[in-house]
PDB file of C-alpha atoms in Angstrom:
ATOM      1  CA  MET A   1       1.022 -21.405 -23.651  1.00 64.00           C
ATOM      2  CA  ILE A   2      -2.528 -19.999 -22.760  1.00 67.00           C
ATOM      3  CA  ARG A   3      -2.527 -21.300 -19.312  1.00 75.00           C
ATOM      4  CA  GLY A   4       1.062 -19.839 -18.792  1.00 74.00           C
ATOM      5  CA  LEU A   5      -0.501 -16.411 -19.850  1.00 69.00           C
ATOM      6  CA  ALA A   6      -3.178 -16.898 -17.509  1.00 70.00           C
ATOM      7  CA  LYS A   7      -0.934 -17.779 -14.542  1.00 75.00           C
ATOM      8  CA  LEU A   8       0.993 -14.689 -15.365  1.00 71.00           C
ATOM      9  CA  LEU A   9      -1.869 -12.512 -15.150  1.00 64.00           C
ATOM     10  CA  ASP A  10      -2.686 -13.922 -11.614  1.00 71.00           C
ATOM     11  CA  GLU A  11       0.946 -13.577 -10.469  1.00 74.00           C
ATOM     12  CA  THR A  12       1.552  -9.922 -11.580  1.00 71.00           C
ATOM     13  CA  GLY A  13      -1.871  -8.344 -11.204  1.00 68.00           C
ATOM     14  CA  LEU A  14      -2.051  -7.162 -14.914  1.00 69.00           C
ATOM     15  CA  THR A  15      -5.374  -6.940 -16.400  1.00 70.00           C
ATOM     16  CA  ASP A  16      -4.468  -8.195 -19.953  1.00 71.00           C
ATOM     17  CA  ILE A  17      -1.651  -9.692 -21.943  1.00 70.00           C
ATOM     18  CA  GLU A  18      -1.259  -9.886 -25.647  1.00 75.00           C
ATOM     19  CA  ILE A  19       1.352 -11.863 -27.339  1.00 74.00           C
ATOM     20  CA  GLU A  20       2.225 -12.544 -30.866  1.00 76.00           C
ATOM     21  CA  ARG A  21       4.262 -15.576 -32.198  1.00 75.00           C
ATOM     22  CA  ASP A  22       4.673 -17.025 -35.625  1.00 77.00           C
ATOM     23  CA  GLY A  23       1.769 -15.096 -37.140  1.00 74.00           C
ATOM     24  CA  LEU A  24      -0.554 -16.021 -34.311  1.00 74.00           C
ATOM     25  CA  ARG A  25      -1.743 -13.335 -31.844  1.00 74.00           C
ATOM     26  CA  VAL A  26      -3.307 -14.148 -28.501  1.00 74.00           C
ATOM     27  CA  LYS A  27      -4.808 -11.620 -26.062  1.00 74.00           C
ATOM     28  CA  ILE A  28      -6.020 -12.642 -22.668  1.00 70.00           C
ATOM     29  CA  GLY A  29      -7.634 -10.262 -20.224  1.00 70.00           C
ATOM     30  CA  ARG A  30      -9.615 -10.486 -17.027  1.00 67.00           C
ATOM     31  CA  ALA A  31     -12.780  -8.805 -16.373  1.00 62.00           C
ATOM     32  CA  ALA A  32     -12.671  -5.758 -14.014  1.00 53.00           C
ATOM     33  CA  ARG A  33     -14.335  -6.505 -10.735  1.00 53.00           C
ATOM     34  CA  ALA A  34     -17.648  -4.445 -10.158  1.00 51.00           C
ATOM     35  CA  VAL A  35     -17.764  -2.727  -6.929  1.00 52.00           C
ATOM     36  CA  GLN A  36     -21.187  -1.921  -5.577  1.00 56.00           C
ATOM     37  CA  VAL A  37     -21.437   1.064  -3.457  1.00 57.00           C
ATOM     38  CA  ALA A  38     -24.489   2.105  -1.385  1.00 60.00           C
ATOM     39  CA  ALA A  39     -26.063   5.694  -2.056  1.00 59.00           C
ATOM     40  CA  PRO A  40     -25.212   7.825   0.886  1.00 60.00           C
ATOM     41  CA  ALA A  41     -27.786   8.697   3.329  1.00 63.00           C
ATOM     42  CA  HIS A  42     -28.757  12.308   3.359  1.00 62.00           C
ATOM     43  CA  VAL A  43     -26.697  14.245   6.198  1.00 58.00           C
ATOM     44  CA  PRO A  44     -27.034  17.791   7.157  1.00 64.00           C
ATOM     45  CA  ALA A  45     -23.789  19.636   6.085  1.00 62.00           C
ATOM     46  CA  ALA A  46     -21.635  20.631   9.054  1.00 61.00           C
ATOM     47  CA  ALA A  47     -19.689  23.772   9.596  1.00 59.00           C
ATOM     48  CA  PRO A  48     -16.565  23.741   7.583  1.00 58.00           C
ATOM     49  CA  ALA A  49     -13.366  22.988   9.563  1.00 55.00           C
ATOM     50  CA  ALA A  50     -10.155  24.440   9.362  1.00 53.00           C
ATOM     51  CA  ILE A  51      -8.049  22.834   6.776  1.00 51.00           C
ATOM     52  CA  ALA A  52      -4.700  21.552   8.135  1.00 48.00           C
ATOM     53  CA  PRO A  53      -1.856  21.014   5.803  1.00 48.00           C
ATOM     54  CA  ILE A  54      -1.444  17.207   4.987  1.00 45.00           C
ATOM     55  CA  ALA A  55       1.912  15.869   5.739  1.00 47.00           C
ATOM     56  CA  THR A  56       3.156  13.783   2.975  1.00 52.00           C
ATOM     57  CA  ASN A  57       5.045  10.561   3.999  1.00 71.00           C
ATOM     58  CA  ASP A  58       5.713   9.536   0.510  1.00 75.00           C
ATOM     59  CA  PRO A  59       8.766   7.410   0.504  1.00 74.00           C
ATOM     60  CA  ALA A  60       9.697   8.191  -3.089  1.00 72.00           C
ATOM     61  CA  LYS A  61      10.477  11.808  -2.066  1.00 80.00           C
ATOM     62  CA  HIS A  62      12.821  10.785   0.758  1.00 83.00           C
ATOM     63  CA  PRO A  63      16.176  12.018  -0.076  1.00 86.00           C
ATOM     64  CA  GLY A  64      17.588   8.622   0.747  1.00 89.00           C
ATOM     65  CA  ALA A  65      14.989   6.576  -1.456  1.00 92.00           C
ATOM     66  CA  VAL A  66      16.465   4.102  -3.803  1.00 94.00           C
ATOM     67  CA  PRO A  67      14.040   3.959  -6.679  1.00 94.00           C
ATOM     68  CA  SER A  68      13.298   0.978  -8.834  1.00 93.00           C
ATOM     69  CA  PRO A  69      14.901   1.418 -12.386  1.00 94.00           C
ATOM     70  CA  MET A  70      12.554  -0.905 -13.856  1.00 94.00           C
ATOM     71  CA  VAL A  71       9.128  -2.616 -13.698  1.00 95.00           C
ATOM     72  CA  GLY A  72       9.588  -6.205 -12.275  1.00 95.00           C
ATOM     73  CA  THR A  73       9.460  -8.630  -9.383  1.00 95.00           C
ATOM     74  CA  ALA A  74      11.717  -7.736  -6.285  1.00 95.00           C
ATOM     75  CA  TYR A  75      13.486 -10.248  -4.350  1.00 95.00           C
ATOM     76  CA  LEU A  76      15.307  -9.562  -1.157  1.00 94.00           C
ATOM     77  CA  ALA A  77      17.656 -12.593  -1.230  1.00 93.00           C
ATOM     78  CA  PRO A  78      19.744 -14.175  -4.048  1.00 92.00           C
ATOM     79  CA  SER A  79      17.598 -17.230  -3.701  1.00 90.00           C
ATOM     80  CA  PRO A  80      14.703 -18.599  -1.869  1.00 88.00           C
ATOM     81  CA  GLY A  81      15.534 -19.588   1.691  1.00 89.00           C
ATOM     82  CA  ALA A  82      18.937 -17.562   1.599  1.00 91.00           C
ATOM     83  CA  ARG A  83      19.750 -14.594   3.852  1.00 94.00           C
ATOM     84  CA  PRO A  84      18.513 -11.114   2.560  1.00 94.00           C
ATOM     85  CA  PHE A  85      20.962  -9.015   0.923  1.00 95.00           C
ATOM     86  CA  VAL A  86      20.412  -6.335   3.512  1.00 95.00           C
ATOM     87  CA  ASP A  87      18.421  -5.789   6.816  1.00 94.00           C
ATOM     88  CA  ILE A  88      16.999  -2.665   8.497  1.00 93.00           C
ATOM     89  CA  GLY A  89      19.717  -1.015  10.547  1.00 94.00           C
ATOM     90  CA  GLN A  90      22.531  -2.519   8.459  1.00 94.00           C
ATOM     91  CA  PRO A  91      25.145  -0.235   7.275  1.00 96.00           C
ATOM     92  CA  VAL A  92      25.668  -0.167   3.336  1.00 95.00           C
ATOM     93  CA  LYS A  93      28.343   1.362   1.042  1.00 95.00           C
ATOM     94  CA  ALA A  94      27.444   2.866  -2.309  1.00 93.00           C
ATOM     95  CA  GLY A  95      27.294   0.227  -4.785  1.00 94.00           C
ATOM     96  CA  ASP A  96      26.502  -2.788  -2.278  1.00 94.00           C
ATOM     97  CA  THR A  97      23.624  -4.895  -3.644  1.00 94.00           C
ATOM     98  CA  LEU A  98      20.400  -4.229  -1.727  1.00 95.00           C
ATOM     99  CA  LEU A  99      18.015  -6.510  -3.656  1.00 95.00           C
ATOM    100  CA  ILE A 100      17.503  -7.977  -7.265  1.00 95.00           C
ATOM    101  CA  ILE A 101      14.539  -7.259  -9.663  1.00 94.00           C
ATOM    102  CA  GLU A 102      13.501  -9.809 -12.234  1.00 94.00           C
ATOM    103  CA  ALA A 103      12.590  -8.329 -15.366  1.00 91.00           C
ATOM    104  CA  MET A 104      12.015 -10.217 -18.552  1.00 90.00           C
ATOM    105  CA  LYS A 105      13.639 -13.528 -16.855  1.00 89.00           C
ATOM    106  CA  THR A 106      16.603 -11.395 -16.073  1.00 90.00           C
ATOM    107  CA  MET A 107      18.048 -10.772 -12.426  1.00 92.00           C
ATOM    108  CA  ASN A 108      19.166  -7.282 -12.094  1.00 93.00           C
ATOM    109  CA  GLN A 109      21.194  -6.395  -9.025  1.00 95.00           C
ATOM    110  CA  ILE A 110      20.116  -2.978  -7.447  1.00 94.00           C
ATOM    111  CA  PRO A 111      22.909  -1.267  -5.822  1.00 95.00           C
ATOM    112  CA  ALA A 112      22.879   1.347  -2.953  1.00 93.00           C
ATOM    113  CA  THR A 113      23.083   4.764  -4.250  1.00 91.00           C
ATOM    114  CA  ARG A 114      24.995   6.123  -1.285  1.00 93.00           C
ATOM    115  CA  SER A 115      26.363   5.052   1.832  1.00 94.00           C
ATOM    116  CA  GLY A 116      24.620   5.075   5.140  1.00 94.00           C
ATOM    117  CA  ILE A 117      22.280   2.812   7.171  1.00 95.00           C
ATOM    118  CA  VAL A 118      19.131   0.983   5.737  1.00 94.00           C
ATOM    119  CA  THR A 119      16.327   2.335   7.710  1.00 94.00           C
ATOM    120  CA  GLN A 120      13.406   0.943   5.746  1.00 93.00           C
ATOM    121  CA  ILE A 121      12.804  -1.744   3.347  1.00 93.00           C
ATOM    122  CA  LEU A 122       9.600  -0.822   1.421  1.00 94.00           C
ATOM    123  CA  VAL A 123       9.092  -3.866  -0.708  1.00 94.00           C
ATOM    124  CA  GLU A 124       8.325  -7.686   0.290  1.00 93.00           C
ATOM    125  CA  ASP A 125       9.988 -10.411  -1.231  1.00 94.00           C
ATOM    126  CA  GLY A 126       8.364 -11.437  -4.601  1.00 94.00           C
ATOM    127  CA  GLN A 127       6.526  -8.227  -4.694  1.00 94.00           C
ATOM    128  CA  PRO A 128       5.987  -6.550  -8.109  1.00 96.00           C
ATOM    129  CA  VAL A 129       7.407  -3.190  -8.420  1.00 94.00           C
ATOM    130  CA  GLU A 130       6.952  -0.371 -10.835  1.00 94.00           C
ATOM    131  CA  PHE A 131       9.399   2.018 -12.417  1.00 93.00           C
ATOM    132  CA  GLY A 132      10.343   4.814  -9.764  1.00 92.00           C
ATOM    133  CA  GLU A 133       8.754   3.074  -6.841  1.00 93.00           C
ATOM    134  CA  ALA A 134      10.944   3.685  -3.722  1.00 93.00           C
ATOM    135  CA  LEU A 135      12.451   0.216  -2.709  1.00 94.00           C
ATOM    136  CA  VAL A 136      14.927   1.057   0.316  1.00 95.00           C
ATOM    137  CA  ILE A 137      15.566   4.088   2.343  1.00 94.00           C
ATOM    138  CA  ILE A 138      19.232   4.702   3.444  1.00 94.00           C
ATOM    139  CA  GLU A 139      19.920   7.479   5.719  1.00 92.00           C
TER     140      GLU A 139
END
């Protein structure tokens, strides 16, 4: 059981897991990695530059973004080695399956929220995804 939990930590990138079964509670965590940063050298201040507005290319704010309805692992095909559900440039109709997200050992189909052309696939096969994270852009 402990090896399985440790493997789950490695696969998901979580920092700790706690489970309780039959009155036994186990908590496994990984130490945070220390990052060493060199002290900055003294540099004379430059004249302030004009501040230009920063363009946000946040895919989650795109009107055609399909957000993840849950936390889990995204899979682009129904099984390993199979053709992906959709490819970039492919037309889709509202309700077509775009990908699946595995959550709690359950495979959940993620449907297209609108009809259009798939212009971006923002996740890779087997990638962990968060709630609300943009998965696909349909235009």
